[in-house]
Amino acid sequence: MGGGPVCGARGPANERGAERCGGGGAAAKMESVALVAPVTALEFAGDALLAGTGPEVVAFRLSGGGQAVAAAGRRSVLREASVQGLRAEPGPGPGGGAAVRVAAFGGRWLAVLAVRRGGPRLAACGGGAARDLGARVWEARWAAGGRLALALGGGTVALYEWRGGGRWLRRASCGGAGALRCAALAGRAWARLALAAGTAAGTVVVWRAAEAAAPRRRLRGHRGAVLALCYAAPRGLLASASEDRSVRLWAVGELGDGDGDGGCCLLVCYGHGARVAAVVLRGPRPVSAGEDGACLEWDGGGVRRARRGHRGALRALALRPAGGCLATGGDDGGVRLWRPGRAAPQAAALGAPGRPRAAVLAGPRRVLALDEAGGLAAYEAVAGRWGPVLPPPAAGGARGALAAAPLPGGDEALCALAGGDGRLLLFALSRPGAAAGLGLFEGAVRGLGWAPRPGLPPGAAALLASGPDGEMLWLDVAHRPGQAPRARLTGRYLLPPCKQRWHTCAAFLPQGGLLVCGDRRGSLLLFPCSSSPGWAAESAGGANPGGEDSGSGSEPSCLSRKGALPLETPLSVLFGLHGKTGVTSVTCHGDYIYSTGRDGCYRQLRLRGQQLEVLRKHRPCKGLQWIEELRFTLDGDLLVLGFHADNFVVWSSRTGENLHCVPCGGGHRSWSYCSSPSAEAFAFIKCGDVMLYRCEAEPREQQVLLASLHGREIACVRRLGAVEVPGRAALNVFVTGSEDTTACILALSEGSRAAVPLARLSDHISSVRALALAGPAGPGDEGFGDEGLSALLFSAGGRAQIECYRLLCSRDLASESAVACQVIHMASHRLDEHWERKKNRHKLVKMDPETRYMSLSVVPGTNTEQLPMPWKFLAAACSDGSVRVFGLLEAARKLVLVAESFHHQRCVLKVEAFLHTWAGGERRHLLCSAATDGSVAFWDITGPITDVADALGREEAEMQPLALGAPLLTIMAHSCGVNSLHVHETPEGQYLVASGSDDGSIHLCLLEVALGGGEAVAGTCLRVLERVARPCAHAAHVTGIRVLRPDLLLSASVDQRLTLWRRGPGGLDALNTTFFHVPDLADLDCWEVAEAGRELQYYCVLCGQGLEMLHGTAPPEPPPPEAHQ
């Protein structure tokens, strides 16, 4: 499925298994079914590339050209540790090359795998189980006889026989080495075995295993810990990478020879923006990977080539000796393969005649240049010379607008040339003398461009021209070999009044009958259009483009005949959509319309009736201030053309890299870009000449093997639902939010155990810390198909920002992921903008711009007949000590702050809303909030919600937020901050409230909602029926907790333990504990599936530095006490 691996010889998901911790635990079990973790190791083994991600090894099959053609295997090899290194045995391998043995190590663990050729498939060797060696393994190397030489913690070098039960053959320790951070081994025999180790002090120490009394050599120069080493024995070179952001190349000869501080430093390379995590040697040149996400190839101390595309820090780097391919992996969970590429071409000056004022590409091998006098010349790249096309006009205004439309099937192109006198010349480039001259306007032609129109024959194109007073003409132009082109005036349109009143781009919709146009003011316009015959004009003998009679009365004119056509006005106007800098392109793809502008964003729109509706705004790349065009490729990639500073770039959304980067001086000059299957070209004017950048088509340098998710820690996760795909296991759709300021909708499959991103949301300006879903709704939802998921998504985080989206997910067998996700941006809210709109704000204390939303919860049951309008309400926990309630009116796309309370007076960490229904059907909306002091407060927000709904229905302006009042009940559940909170309704109508704290404790209380006697509590009171506490339930913060059943509780902690608890009369008893492979756990989400044989089947997903989905089975619910009597 896409670049995701397909399970080959699948090993156990969690070899350590579950720890049984109490009575009845035999029926309780949990196992990992999918894992996305940082890539920490890479290695080429025969015709396969191996990647270590968490405790698993993923194998990719490589073709003869070095390209990966499929992912063919995944196996869990280590227990509690992540794979930190993979080392393939050199040579053909045992059995005549049928398999390659690979040592996998991490932490104290070591395992040996056999990679079967042709598959490849992964199989365990030496008994199959990973072995605990008792000390940290820094490096492994295959020695003589198929044994392993190991570099261990404490400066120990050992020779290990891994076959059989495993035994140590030789061991030697070196004192005085210091705290190690990395190591490199050389030599196959014990007598020649040498070790180079990087220390925390920035020194590289070298010694031989047979003479390990003390280091024989010390290489000094780094100012930080040495994090990676690479030794090339044939050249006697050692490369080192450090946390001081430098890479050094040393001439050491044979490793282990020499004494003292010997070793010449050949290169010192600075260029990384963060710590350097990995380094390899490609011949005499080092290649390094850093935590800045860049892979740099060095030459002479400078950067020879930079490779970027990962979303986060790089952790692993591997070089394939045969072919020179590079593989990179990092914190984003992605793996990328880089083939050797040619150096990027440079733009060359063409020596244009005269002084050019406009340059246009008529295909990738032909450049047109219009000089200041109005003469037109063409440059043929094959011949390498200029040739005249049209002489300057003898009379009339200067020519200033030039547009060319290459025709399919050859080098022919239709050209349009206009100027300040309102006249237009149409000609074929192969026969410029046979030109059709048309008089369009009484004033200057402001805008001129060709627009793609479905249904036209191959030799025809649609031309749009804008003149004075906002008039725009549509002409269909047909190419006739040997004759002047035939032009037909088909439509007249009137642009809305503005200062810069001309069109900049246009596209005919595939549905027919509609034209979308963008203007210089930044507005998007929808016009009606039809192909009804208009006035046709052609030149009988060809106009004389440069003669005196080119503007004579015999020339056909549109001025006297265009009045026969009606002047159409827009059906729909999105005024100033892209700001005052203008719309640059309009593209139709699938059922959607895409527009770009110089504001650095593109927008996705759809047509509803005869109105344009904006679905979402997307900023594809940070720093891309000017987006010129979008191009959708046949392989599903989206190419973004634009300007980054003074460079023209072609950016790939799939790989996250610049495919082309041309220093041109910026987009405020005449330029043109053209791509074809054979070549890509970019022409621009600089320093009074025409410059041409031309690149022959070749396979892309970068190939994505595992898709990237997030570049930093995943802070929150929510399950949207499951999409059924015929012939496959159900695909679970999740939403994740990260510290990298993005949210991602992804599909996770148990079959492939890999995640495939479906859509990315990049509207946040700071970290995304909280998610909440309203829904999801299944098939039959209004405006949705028969099969799929529909839900409202709320995301919030830093800078007090909330975004709201409508998600529509359905199966799409034509896509790689088999699932399609449509995102519609509904509304957004920021507290600083809310404060700016307040009256008399100078009398108020301004909100803290560093306020963060810590948690979100959708208030259930508000979209009913009890409210005058269909509002949805959202509760938020805020770091400034407040609990806030927001209202969303989806029809108006409005999100407003409606109520708040500063009762806690300290950071509120969690909120959870729940609904209580009385026997008579009356509803009460209740809210639970928890803060850093360990207190849990309960609120009745029914009254404020009703008052707010009435006020919002009466007032058009934004209302002032109401006060939530005092809480009904406050419980001191913990001695410090509450990091997890969940409310579960029991069959008896009571509520179990579970919470986990920073001190590792768990608190559980049982509440009953009853009628109260006071008006202050609106007739509602809460009674605590039972309280249960479990101190030290975990060894670290409890960041995830869920009540699965009134007698079952699930908790997860930063100690990487997932525990299932049984609630009984005596408190909480642990039934089962499982180790999971996500460090720094941040959030947990659970869902239940149908019970089988009275056993509860459930799934949970954990997020932190990675993402893991587990499946669990819980024992049957015990019978009630009456059953025993």
PDB file of C-alpha atoms in Angstrom, residues 456-681:
ATOM      1  CA  LEU A 456     -11.444  21.955 -28.358  1.00  0.00           C
ATOM      2  CA  PRO A 457      -9.741  20.157 -31.291  1.00  0.00           C
ATOM      3  CA  PRO A 458      -5.950  19.619 -31.014  1.00  0.00           C
ATOM      4  CA  GLY A 459      -5.113  22.603 -33.229  1.00  0.00           C
ATOM      5  CA  ALA A 460      -7.232  25.138 -31.327  1.00  0.00           C
ATOM      6  CA  ALA A 461      -6.951  27.112 -28.102  1.00  0.00           C
ATOM      7  CA  ALA A 462      -8.918  29.665 -26.110  1.00  0.00           C
ATOM      8  CA  LEU A 463      -7.519  33.170 -25.656  1.00  0.00           C
ATOM      9  CA  LEU A 464      -8.641  35.731 -23.086  1.00  0.00           C
ATOM     10  CA  ALA A 465      -7.796  39.422 -23.372  1.00  0.00           C
ATOM     11  CA  SER A 466      -8.582  42.249 -20.921  1.00  0.00           C
ATOM     12  CA  GLY A 467      -8.846  45.882 -21.880  1.00  0.00           C
ATOM     13  CA  PRO A 468      -9.831  49.196 -20.350  1.00  0.00           C
ATOM     14  CA  ASP A 469     -12.808  49.521 -17.998  1.00  0.00           C
ATOM     15  CA  GLY A 470     -12.646  45.855 -16.973  1.00  0.00           C
ATOM     16  CA  GLU A 471     -13.849  44.337 -20.248  1.00  0.00           C
ATOM     17  CA  MET A 472     -12.597  40.827 -21.013  1.00  0.00           C
ATOM     18  CA  LEU A 473     -12.983  39.052 -24.357  1.00  0.00           C
ATOM     19  CA  TRP A 474     -12.931  35.346 -25.040  1.00  0.00           C
ATOM     20  CA  LEU A 475     -11.685  34.199 -28.451  1.00  0.00           C
ATOM     21  CA  ASP A 476     -11.386  30.670 -29.797  1.00  0.00           C
ATOM     22  CA  VAL A 477      -8.325  30.515 -32.056  1.00  0.00           C
ATOM     23  CA  ALA A 478      -7.821  27.685 -34.578  1.00  0.00           C
ATOM     24  CA  HIS A 479      -4.511  26.897 -36.227  1.00  0.00           C
ATOM     25  CA  ARG A 480      -4.603  26.403 -40.014  1.00  0.00           C
ATOM     26  CA  PRO A 481      -1.326  25.190 -41.551  1.00  0.00           C
ATOM     27  CA  GLY A 482      -0.068  27.591 -44.167  1.00  0.00           C
ATOM     28  CA  GLN A 483      -2.742  30.194 -43.392  1.00  0.00           C
ATOM     29  CA  ALA A 484      -3.457  32.809 -40.806  1.00  0.00           C
ATOM     30  CA  PRO A 485      -5.130  31.501 -37.637  1.00  0.00           C
ATOM     31  CA  ARG A 486      -8.894  31.758 -37.471  1.00  0.00           C
ATOM     32  CA  ALA A 487     -10.275  33.685 -34.473  1.00  0.00           C
ATOM     33  CA  ARG A 488     -13.848  33.553 -33.210  1.00  0.00           C
ATOM     34  CA  LEU A 489     -15.139  36.024 -30.648  1.00  0.00           C
ATOM     35  CA  THR A 490     -17.171  33.838 -28.290  1.00  0.00           C
ATOM     36  CA  GLY A 491     -17.838  35.851 -25.131  1.00  0.00           C
ATOM     37  CA  ARG A 492     -17.650  39.239 -23.396  1.00  0.00           C
ATOM     38  CA  TYR A 493     -17.300  39.669 -19.644  1.00  0.00           C
ATOM     39  CA  LEU A 494     -17.203  42.562 -17.211  1.00  0.00           C
ATOM     40  CA  LEU A 495     -14.795  42.427 -14.274  1.00  0.00           C
ATOM     41  CA  PRO A 496     -15.840  44.012 -10.953  1.00  0.00           C
ATOM     42  CA  PRO A 497     -14.664  47.603 -10.372  1.00  0.00           C
ATOM     43  CA  CYS A 498     -11.271  47.931  -8.711  1.00  0.00           C
ATOM     44  CA  LYS A 499      -8.064  49.857  -9.191  1.00  0.00           C
ATOM     45  CA  GLN A 500      -6.252  47.101 -11.115  1.00  0.00           C
ATOM     46  CA  ARG A 501      -9.091  45.850 -13.281  1.00  0.00           C
ATOM     47  CA  TRP A 502      -7.756  43.102 -15.507  1.00  0.00           C
ATOM     48  CA  HIS A 503      -7.597  39.332 -15.430  1.00  0.00           C
ATOM     49  CA  THR A 504      -4.417  37.402 -14.647  1.00  0.00           C
ATOM     50  CA  CYS A 505      -5.495  33.784 -15.177  1.00  0.00           C
ATOM     51  CA  ALA A 506      -8.508  31.726 -16.191  1.00  0.00           C
ATOM     52  CA  ALA A 507      -9.719  28.151 -16.619  1.00  0.00           C
ATOM     53  CA  PHE A 508     -12.797  26.594 -18.191  1.00  0.00           C
ATOM     54  CA  LEU A 509     -14.479  24.110 -15.878  1.00  0.00           C
ATOM     55  CA  PRO A 510     -14.768  20.533 -17.143  1.00  0.00           C
ATOM     56  CA  GLN A 511     -18.495  20.549 -16.349  1.00  0.00           C
ATOM     57  CA  GLY A 512     -18.946  23.051 -19.205  1.00  0.00           C
ATOM     58  CA  GLY A 513     -20.765  26.332 -19.313  1.00  0.00           C
ATOM     59  CA  LEU A 514     -18.628  28.031 -16.640  1.00  0.00           C
ATOM     60  CA  LEU A 515     -15.396  30.022 -16.620  1.00  0.00           C
ATOM     61  CA  VAL A 516     -13.291  30.710 -13.505  1.00  0.00           C
ATOM     62  CA  CYS A 517     -11.105  33.792 -13.665  1.00  0.00           C
ATOM     63  CA  GLY A 518      -8.631  35.441 -11.312  1.00  0.00           C
ATOM     64  CA  ASP A 519      -7.873  39.165 -11.430  1.00  0.00           C
ATOM     65  CA  ARG A 520      -5.051  41.460 -10.384  1.00  0.00           C
ATOM     66  CA  ARG A 521      -6.963  42.533  -7.261  1.00  0.00           C
ATOM     67  CA  GLY A 522      -6.801  38.982  -5.895  1.00  0.00           C
ATOM     68  CA  SER A 523     -10.456  38.117  -6.531  1.00  0.00           C
ATOM     69  CA  LEU A 524     -11.828  34.901  -7.962  1.00  0.00           C
ATOM     70  CA  LEU A 525     -14.739  35.233 -10.412  1.00  0.00           C
ATOM     71  CA  LEU A 526     -17.172  32.747 -11.924  1.00  0.00           C
ATOM     72  CA  PHE A 527     -18.708  33.606 -15.296  1.00  0.00           C
ATOM     73  CA  PRO A 528     -21.232  31.805 -17.481  1.00  0.00           C
ATOM     74  CA  CYS A 529     -19.933  30.751 -20.856  1.00  0.00           C
ATOM     75  CA  SER A 530     -21.245  28.880 -23.841  1.00  0.00           C
ATOM     76  CA  SER A 531     -19.808  27.751 -27.150  1.00  0.00           C
ATOM     77  CA  SER A 532     -22.509  29.476 -29.206  1.00  0.00           C
ATOM     78  CA  PRO A 533     -21.114  30.875 -32.486  1.00  0.00           C
ATOM     79  CA  GLY A 534     -19.905  34.418 -32.287  1.00  0.00           C
ATOM     80  CA  TRP A 535     -18.296  36.737 -34.783  1.00  0.00           C
ATOM     81  CA  ALA A 536     -15.475  35.083 -36.773  1.00  0.00           C
ATOM     82  CA  ALA A 537     -12.478  36.986 -38.125  1.00  0.00           C
ATOM     83  CA  GLU A 538      -9.639  35.911 -40.332  1.00  0.00           C
ATOM     84  CA  SER A 539      -7.026  37.591 -42.487  1.00  0.00           C
ATOM     85  CA  ALA A 540      -7.454  36.876 -46.146  1.00  0.00           C
ATOM     86  CA  GLY A 541      -3.923  37.409 -47.233  1.00  0.00           C
ATOM     87  CA  GLY A 542      -2.266  37.791 -43.875  1.00  0.00           C
ATOM     88  CA  ALA A 543      -1.804  41.080 -42.111  1.00  0.00           C
ATOM     89  CA  ASN A 544       1.474  42.852 -42.515  1.00  0.00           C
ATOM     90  CA  PRO A 545       2.728  42.818 -38.918  1.00  0.00           C
ATOM     91  CA  GLY A 546       5.454  45.343 -39.443  1.00  0.00           C
ATOM     92  CA  GLY A 547       4.132  47.447 -42.314  1.00  0.00           C
ATOM     93  CA  GLU A 548       2.386  50.787 -42.348  1.00  0.00           C
ATOM     94  CA  ASP A 549      -0.981  49.282 -43.171  1.00  0.00           C
ATOM     95  CA  SER A 550      -1.152  46.940 -40.232  1.00  0.00           C
ATOM     96  CA  GLY A 551      -3.777  49.125 -38.620  1.00  0.00           C
ATOM     97  CA  SER A 552      -5.667  50.114 -41.747  1.00  0.00           C
ATOM     98  CA  GLY A 553      -9.381  49.967 -42.186  1.00  0.00           C
ATOM     99  CA  SER A 554      -9.153  46.676 -44.063  1.00  0.00           C
ATOM    100  CA  GLU A 555      -8.075  44.979 -40.830  1.00  0.00           C
ATOM    101  CA  PRO A 556     -10.896  43.052 -39.105  1.00  0.00           C
ATOM    102  CA  SER A 557     -11.983  44.745 -35.896  1.00  0.00           C
ATOM    103  CA  CYS A 558     -13.889  43.454 -32.878  1.00  0.00           C
ATOM    104  CA  LEU A 559     -14.895  46.953 -31.822  1.00  0.00           C
ATOM    105  CA  SER A 560     -17.798  47.264 -34.250  1.00  0.00           C
ATOM    106  CA  ARG A 561     -19.085  43.712 -33.858  1.00  0.00           C
ATOM    107  CA  LYS A 562     -18.574  42.691 -30.255  1.00  0.00           C
ATOM    108  CA  GLY A 563     -21.676  44.620 -29.244  1.00  0.00           C
ATOM    109  CA  ALA A 564     -23.712  41.770 -30.687  1.00  0.00           C
ATOM    110  CA  LEU A 565     -22.643  39.620 -27.745  1.00  0.00           C
ATOM    111  CA  PRO A 566     -24.038  40.267 -24.270  1.00  0.00           C
ATOM    112  CA  LEU A 567     -21.697  41.604 -21.600  1.00  0.00           C
ATOM    113  CA  GLU A 568     -21.790  38.922 -18.898  1.00  0.00           C
ATOM    114  CA  THR A 569     -21.373  39.745 -15.221  1.00  0.00           C
ATOM    115  CA  PRO A 570     -19.996  37.319 -12.619  1.00  0.00           C
ATOM    116  CA  LEU A 571     -22.231  34.684 -11.114  1.00  0.00           C
ATOM    117  CA  SER A 572     -20.014  34.424  -8.038  1.00  0.00           C
ATOM    118  CA  VAL A 573     -17.314  36.744  -6.687  1.00  0.00           C
ATOM    119  CA  LEU A 574     -14.795  35.966  -3.939  1.00  0.00           C
ATOM    120  CA  PHE A 575     -13.409  39.458  -3.557  1.00  0.00           C
ATOM    121  CA  GLY A 576      -9.766  39.795  -2.532  1.00  0.00           C
ATOM    122  CA  LEU A 577      -9.395  36.077  -1.845  1.00  0.00           C
ATOM    123  CA  HIS A 578      -5.630  36.180  -2.358  1.00  0.00           C
ATOM    124  CA  GLY A 579      -5.057  39.727  -1.162  1.00  0.00           C
ATOM    125  CA  LYS A 580      -4.073  42.774  -3.173  1.00  0.00           C
ATOM    126  CA  THR A 581      -1.154  41.045  -4.883  1.00  0.00           C
ATOM    127  CA  GLY A 582      -3.379  39.116  -7.286  1.00  0.00           C
ATOM    128  CA  VAL A 583      -4.353  35.609  -8.336  1.00  0.00           C
ATOM    129  CA  THR A 584      -1.607  33.834 -10.269  1.00  0.00           C
ATOM    130  CA  SER A 585      -3.305  30.649 -11.532  1.00  0.00           C
ATOM    131  CA  VAL A 586      -6.533  28.684 -11.577  1.00  0.00           C
ATOM    132  CA  THR A 587      -6.380  24.887 -12.006  1.00  0.00           C
ATOM    133  CA  CYS A 588      -9.102  22.249 -12.214  1.00  0.00           C
ATOM    134  CA  HIS A 589      -8.294  18.782 -10.893  1.00  0.00           C
ATOM    135  CA  GLY A 590     -10.838  16.113 -10.147  1.00  0.00           C
ATOM    136  CA  ASP A 591     -13.986  17.706  -8.794  1.00  0.00           C
ATOM    137  CA  TYR A 592     -12.177  20.675  -7.269  1.00  0.00           C
ATOM    138  CA  ILE A 593     -10.784  24.051  -8.262  1.00  0.00           C
ATOM    139  CA  TYR A 594      -7.412  25.273  -7.033  1.00  0.00           C
ATOM    140  CA  SER A 595      -6.266  28.884  -7.044  1.00  0.00           C
ATOM    141  CA  THR A 596      -2.844  30.290  -6.187  1.00  0.00           C
ATOM    142  CA  GLY A 597      -1.576  33.747  -5.353  1.00  0.00           C
ATOM    143  CA  ARG A 598       1.358  35.811  -4.250  1.00  0.00           C
ATOM    144  CA  ASP A 599       0.255  35.439  -0.621  1.00  0.00           C
ATOM    145  CA  GLY A 600       2.109  32.114  -0.359  1.00  0.00           C
ATOM    146  CA  CYS A 601      -1.094  30.042  -0.174  1.00  0.00           C
ATOM    147  CA  TYR A 602      -3.255  28.026  -2.461  1.00  0.00           C
ATOM    148  CA  ARG A 603      -6.945  27.456  -1.918  1.00  0.00           C
ATOM    149  CA  GLN A 604      -9.115  24.490  -2.693  1.00  0.00           C
ATOM    150  CA  LEU A 605     -12.643  25.283  -3.825  1.00  0.00           C
ATOM    151  CA  ARG A 606     -15.686  23.481  -5.087  1.00  0.00           C
ATOM    152  CA  LEU A 607     -18.705  24.488  -7.104  1.00  0.00           C
ATOM    153  CA  ARG A 608     -22.064  24.360  -5.332  1.00  0.00           C
ATOM    154  CA  GLY A 609     -24.779  25.278  -7.767  1.00  0.00           C
ATOM    155  CA  GLN A 610     -23.335  28.344  -9.430  1.00  0.00           C
ATOM    156  CA  GLN A 611     -21.367  29.590  -6.430  1.00  0.00           C
ATOM    157  CA  LEU A 612     -17.712  29.132  -5.529  1.00  0.00           C
ATOM    158  CA  GLU A 613     -17.109  27.745  -2.035  1.00  0.00           C
ATOM    159  CA  VAL A 614     -13.691  27.775  -0.378  1.00  0.00           C
ATOM    160  CA  LEU A 615     -12.943  24.453   1.275  1.00  0.00           C
ATOM    161  CA  ARG A 616      -9.535  25.176   2.764  1.00  0.00           C
ATOM    162  CA  LYS A 617      -6.455  27.323   2.582  1.00  0.00           C
ATOM    163  CA  HIS A 618      -3.116  25.593   2.456  1.00  0.00           C
ATOM    164  CA  ARG A 619       0.418  26.909   2.841  1.00  0.00           C
ATOM    165  CA  PRO A 620       2.460  24.102   1.287  1.00  0.00           C
ATOM    166  CA  CYS A 621       5.975  25.222   2.162  1.00  0.00           C
ATOM    167  CA  LYS A 622       7.335  27.622   4.733  1.00  0.00           C
ATOM    168  CA  GLY A 623       9.186  30.506   3.126  1.00  0.00           C
ATOM    169  CA  LEU A 624       7.393  30.208  -0.222  1.00  0.00           C
ATOM    170  CA  GLN A 625       6.021  33.735  -0.427  1.00  0.00           C
ATOM    171  CA  TRP A 626       4.771  33.578  -4.017  1.00  0.00           C
ATOM    172  CA  ILE A 627       2.958  30.574  -5.492  1.00  0.00           C
ATOM    173  CA  GLU A 628       2.591  30.784  -9.255  1.00  0.00           C
ATOM    174  CA  GLU A 629       0.973  27.508 -10.259  1.00  0.00           C
ATOM    175  CA  LEU A 630       0.001  23.982  -9.175  1.00  0.00           C
ATOM    176  CA  ARG A 631       0.671  20.950 -11.330  1.00  0.00           C
ATOM    177  CA  PHE A 632      -0.760  17.499 -10.608  1.00  0.00           C
ATOM    178  CA  THR A 633       1.389  14.634 -11.884  1.00  0.00           C
ATOM    179  CA  LEU A 634       0.198  11.266 -13.115  1.00  0.00           C
ATOM    180  CA  ASP A 635       1.819   9.471 -10.150  1.00  0.00           C
ATOM    181  CA  GLY A 636      -0.239  11.492  -7.653  1.00  0.00           C
ATOM    182  CA  ASP A 637       2.315  14.144  -6.712  1.00  0.00           C
ATOM    183  CA  LEU A 638       1.492  17.830  -6.423  1.00  0.00           C
ATOM    184  CA  LEU A 639       4.149  20.200  -7.769  1.00  0.00           C
ATOM    185  CA  VAL A 640       4.120  23.771  -6.493  1.00  0.00           C
ATOM    186  CA  LEU A 641       5.726  26.423  -8.703  1.00  0.00           C
ATOM    187  CA  GLY A 642       6.699  29.656  -7.025  1.00  0.00           C
ATOM    188  CA  PHE A 643       9.383  31.905  -5.647  1.00  0.00           C
ATOM    189  CA  HIS A 644      11.360  31.445  -2.456  1.00  0.00           C
ATOM    190  CA  ALA A 645      13.158  34.746  -1.831  1.00  0.00           C
ATOM    191  CA  ASP A 646      14.857  35.460  -5.179  1.00  0.00           C
ATOM    192  CA  ASN A 647      14.820  31.834  -6.363  1.00  0.00           C
ATOM    193  CA  PHE A 648      12.306  30.138  -8.644  1.00  0.00           C
ATOM    194  CA  VAL A 649      11.503  26.711  -7.202  1.00  0.00           C
ATOM    195  CA  VAL A 650       9.522  23.647  -8.192  1.00  0.00           C
ATOM    196  CA  TRP A 651       8.557  21.989  -4.908  1.00  0.00           C
ATOM    197  CA  SER A 652       7.265  18.442  -4.548  1.00  0.00           C
ATOM    198  CA  SER A 653       4.527  17.885  -1.966  1.00  0.00           C
ATOM    199  CA  ARG A 654       5.254  14.158  -1.822  1.00  0.00           C
ATOM    200  CA  THR A 655       8.981  14.342  -1.111  1.00  0.00           C
ATOM    201  CA  GLY A 656       9.049  17.767   0.530  1.00  0.00           C
ATOM    202  CA  GLU A 657      12.035  18.928  -1.535  1.00  0.00           C
ATOM    203  CA  ASN A 658      12.834  21.393  -4.275  1.00  0.00           C
ATOM    204  CA  LEU A 659      13.052  19.566  -7.591  1.00  0.00           C
ATOM    205  CA  HIS A 660      14.433  22.723  -9.200  1.00  0.00           C
ATOM    206  CA  CYS A 661      15.849  25.881  -7.683  1.00  0.00           C
ATOM    207  CA  VAL A 662      16.940  28.662 -10.058  1.00  0.00           C
ATOM    208  CA  PRO A 663      18.483  31.907  -8.743  1.00  0.00           C
ATOM    209  CA  CYS A 664      16.687  34.425 -10.939  1.00  0.00           C
ATOM    210  CA  GLY A 665      16.357  37.534  -8.823  1.00  0.00           C
ATOM    211  CA  GLY A 666      12.671  37.091  -7.951  1.00  0.00           C
ATOM    212  CA  GLY A 667       9.346  36.922  -9.718  1.00  0.00           C
ATOM    213  CA  HIS A 668       8.927  40.660 -10.376  1.00  0.00           C
ATOM    214  CA  ARG A 669      10.462  40.299 -13.813  1.00  0.00           C
ATOM    215  CA  SER A 670       9.492  38.630 -17.054  1.00  0.00           C
ATOM    216  CA  TRP A 671       9.860  34.859 -16.846  1.00  0.00           C
ATOM    217  CA  SER A 672       8.345  31.657 -18.227  1.00  0.00           C
ATOM    218  CA  TYR A 673       8.353  27.972 -17.248  1.00  0.00           C
ATOM    219  CA  CYS A 674       7.633  24.969 -19.461  1.00  0.00           C
ATOM    220  CA  SER A 675       7.761  21.239 -18.763  1.00  0.00           C
ATOM    221  CA  SER A 676       7.436  18.262 -21.076  1.00  0.00           C
ATOM    222  CA  PRO A 677       8.196  14.533 -20.809  1.00  0.00           C
ATOM    223  CA  SER A 678      11.630  15.176 -22.324  1.00  0.00           C
ATOM    224  CA  ALA A 679      12.845  18.329 -20.588  1.00  0.00           C
ATOM    225  CA  GLU A 680      11.993  21.228 -18.291  1.00  0.00           C
ATOM    226  CA  ALA A 681      12.966  24.821 -18.995  1.00  0.00           C
TER     227      ALA A 681
END
